[in-house]
Structures are given as structure tokens and as C-alpha cells.
Amino acid sequence: MRILSIETSCDETAIAILDITGPLERPEVKVLGNALYSQAKLHEQYGGVFPMLAKREHEKNLPILLEQVLAHAEKLEGFLPSQLDFITVTVGPGLEPALWTGITFAEELGRKWEKPVVGANHMEGHIYSIMTQAATLQLPAIALLVSGGHTEIVEVKDFGSYKLLGHTVDDAAGEAFDKCARMLGLPYPGGPQIGKLAQEARDAKRGASFKLPRPMLNSGNLNFSFSGLKTAVLYKLRELGDVTPAIQEEMAYEFEEAVMDVLTSKMRQAIEAQDEIPKSLIIAGGVAASSYLRERFEKLVQEFPGMTLLAPTRELSTDNAVMIGLAAYVMVSKQPSALLSHEALRASGNLSFS
Ligand code: KG4
Ligand code: ZN
């Protein structure tokens, strides 16, 4: 199937052209074009994503990215829009003004090229972002989706069949990284900055002289909470006085340890609570770009013989359009009639798994 996919749910504008064939467990994915523009720097001054600015930037950048991917695909394989099977666009979850920009753009293209347009779920996109890796996705799987907007544990019973097992009740893990980094005077996005300092502390075996809480470890459910951790960082920093490079490093180390302890421990609980040990463990979303998260989860899967860890490339951990095309491939393969629907797409900011 030849698919043009569009992602505008948050602060990344992205378009991809994919040629996907083969079984869902191990499809062959050819990326004919993949363009992405991150607005992160523009939103930095607002301390978070500002929806109306995101919308304006998406509107400005979509035509530019489209031209880029079309030119790339044509040069690579003589691709023409007439060869597309369908167009897909993220309909949720995300910021509604931003989502609508992508939807309107996709529908205009659909009319112009006379191609069907189908909606894709951004979170399913994160799950299937692992599909460009030459690995087999054996089901049932369990997925940890960790980004700046989400922290969720999802059971993937079958392609297209999910159950949300746990989620954050306040901040997402990535958001906590970003807020902690801000308190330490580190630039946005904070995850990679904290990761780098924490690794330096680990390599030098420096560690931390204080402990931060590991929230919700024994909450009796699979939910997360990261806002208390953020407050603990604030109080500790007040107590420590000037934020020197040594304090930055120490705090980065202890904060990353606390978050990773919670993520791995909750995931262990989730796996043990399943009737059958999942065959695959997926980690995806921006925070899954973290080398330390990958290291901790490599260790976790070793506790469960027969379970394989699947993670996307770093590039596809954060928001992108390739993963949206993959989610749509799964959806249309399971439900080919989706291509025949003439219903207009709608943005659904709180779109969930159930
Ligand atoms: O998936 P994503 O690009 O966008 C959202 O949907 O939010 O994720 C961005 C988030 C940011 O919060 C960023 O700090 C975090 O992913 N992140 C990391 C790392 N790289 C990015 N968090 C921890 N460690 C990293 N290496
Ligand atoms: Zn995302």
C-alpha cells in the first residue's frame, strides 16, 4: 500500500510517503519521503505548547513539507500522487486547533487527487513506530507510551484491539523531565539534557546525596503521578541553595533514577498482572529516546523469558508522520471498508484506546 501520512497533533509538523507491504507482524516498510519540522524552539518562551501558534505554524509548514516529500519520492522511485492508495492524518489525541489543520489539509489533498482520507490515532502510531525495525511484533504485547503529553501502559491484544491498563493522573513523564530541567536552568526539551547529566554522574559513579520520592509505586493500580516528584525537586533545590553545576548533575541523576524506577516497576506489575506473559514489550514516545530507559527495559525483559523488547529508532521515538502511516496501514488492513467511508473526519483531542 502506498500511503501519504500527515501528523500535526502537537508541535511537530510532519508528512511521510510510505510503501508498505507484507504481514502486520513484520511488514516491509519503504520510506519514500519523510519530512518533519519541529516548532519546539518557538514554544520554548511559553514554557509549553501554545495551541494557536502551533496551528499557524502547521498551516505555514504543511505545503512546504508536502513539496519536499513529493520531490524526494519522485526522485527515489518516480512516485506520483496518482499511485497513492490513500491519505491518512492524525485525528487525535492532541491539541484540537493543531489537529484540525492537518485534517483540513488532508481533505483538500484527498479532493484534489481523488484519494480516500482516513483518520489515524496518534497513540496507535507510537505503538507501531517500531515497525520500521527488522523485528517481528508478536502479540499479545504490552506497551509503555511515554512522551511529553502521555504516560500510558497499553495492552495490545491484537492489531487494532487495545486495553488501556494505566495512565498518569497528572503530569506526563516527559513533561516532568521538561519541568525539572527548567528548574535546573536547562533548555527545553529537558529530557535529553537531564539524561546527559545523569549519565555523566553514573559514569563517574557520583550518584546523589539525597533521595527523591518514587510516587505511586504501591498504589495498587497501574497509574502514574509525576507532579509530586516535580514539587519534591522544587523543595530540594530551595534547600540546596544556588543551582551549581554539581547540584544540576546530582539532581538530574536522582530525578532520572526516580522516574525510571517508577516506569520499570509499574511495567513489571503490569506484566505480572496479565493472564499470559506478553510476547513483546514495546517502549515508544519521546522519552523512549532515552538510552537509560532502553537499558533499564532491556534488563526488565530479561526477567520474563520469551518476552522481546521492541523500541523504535530514536528518530521515530518522538512525533513523526511515519508512525501515523504505520497505524493507518494496520487499521486499513484490518478494516478495508474504512477506505470507502465518506464521512468527514473530526479532530478528537481526547481520543483514547477504548
Ligand atoms: O513524543 P514527543 O516528541 O512529543 C510529545 O508527544 O510530547 O516527546 C517529547 C518529550 C519531551 O518531554 C522530552 O523532554 C522527552 O520527550 N524526551 C526525553 C528524552 N528525549 C526526549 N525524555 C527523557 N530522556 C530523553 N533522552
Ligand atoms: Zn506523541
mmCIF file of C-alpha atoms in Angstrom, residues 10 123 145-152 168 170-175 178 286-287 319:
data_model
loop_
_atom_site.group_PDB
_atom_site.id
_atom_site.type_symbol
_atom_site.label_atom_id
_atom_site.label_comp_id
_atom_site.label_asym_id
_atom_site.label_seq_id
_atom_site.Cartn_x
_atom_site.Cartn_y
_atom_site.Cartn_z
ATOM 1 C CA CYS A 10 1.210 18.879 18.791
ATOM 2 C CA MET A 123 -1.091 6.724 20.218
ATOM 3 C CA LEU A 145 3.920 5.056 25.748
ATOM 4 C CA VAL A 146 5.907 7.872 27.315
ATOM 5 C CA SER A 147 6.050 11.333 25.857
ATOM 6 C CA GLY A 148 5.633 14.969 26.807
ATOM 7 C CA GLY A 149 1.869 14.544 26.666
ATOM 8 C CA HIS A 150 1.290 10.916 27.666
ATOM 9 C CA THR A 151 2.322 8.204 30.041
ATOM 10 C CA GLU A 152 0.273 5.088 29.388
ATOM 11 C CA THR A 168 -0.763 9.304 34.513
ATOM 12 C CA ASP A 170 -1.358 14.423 36.353
ATOM 13 C CA ASP A 171 1.886 15.246 34.506
ATOM 14 C CA ALA A 172 3.313 13.022 31.778
ATOM 15 C CA ALA A 173 6.831 11.669 32.310
ATOM 16 C CA GLY A 174 8.299 13.824 29.533
ATOM 17 C CA GLU A 175 6.568 16.869 30.970
ATOM 18 C CA ASP A 178 10.895 19.278 30.987
ATOM 19 C CA GLY A 286 9.721 10.860 23.124
ATOM 20 C CA VAL A 287 11.019 9.614 26.489
ATOM 21 C CA ASP A 319 6.359 12.547 16.995
#
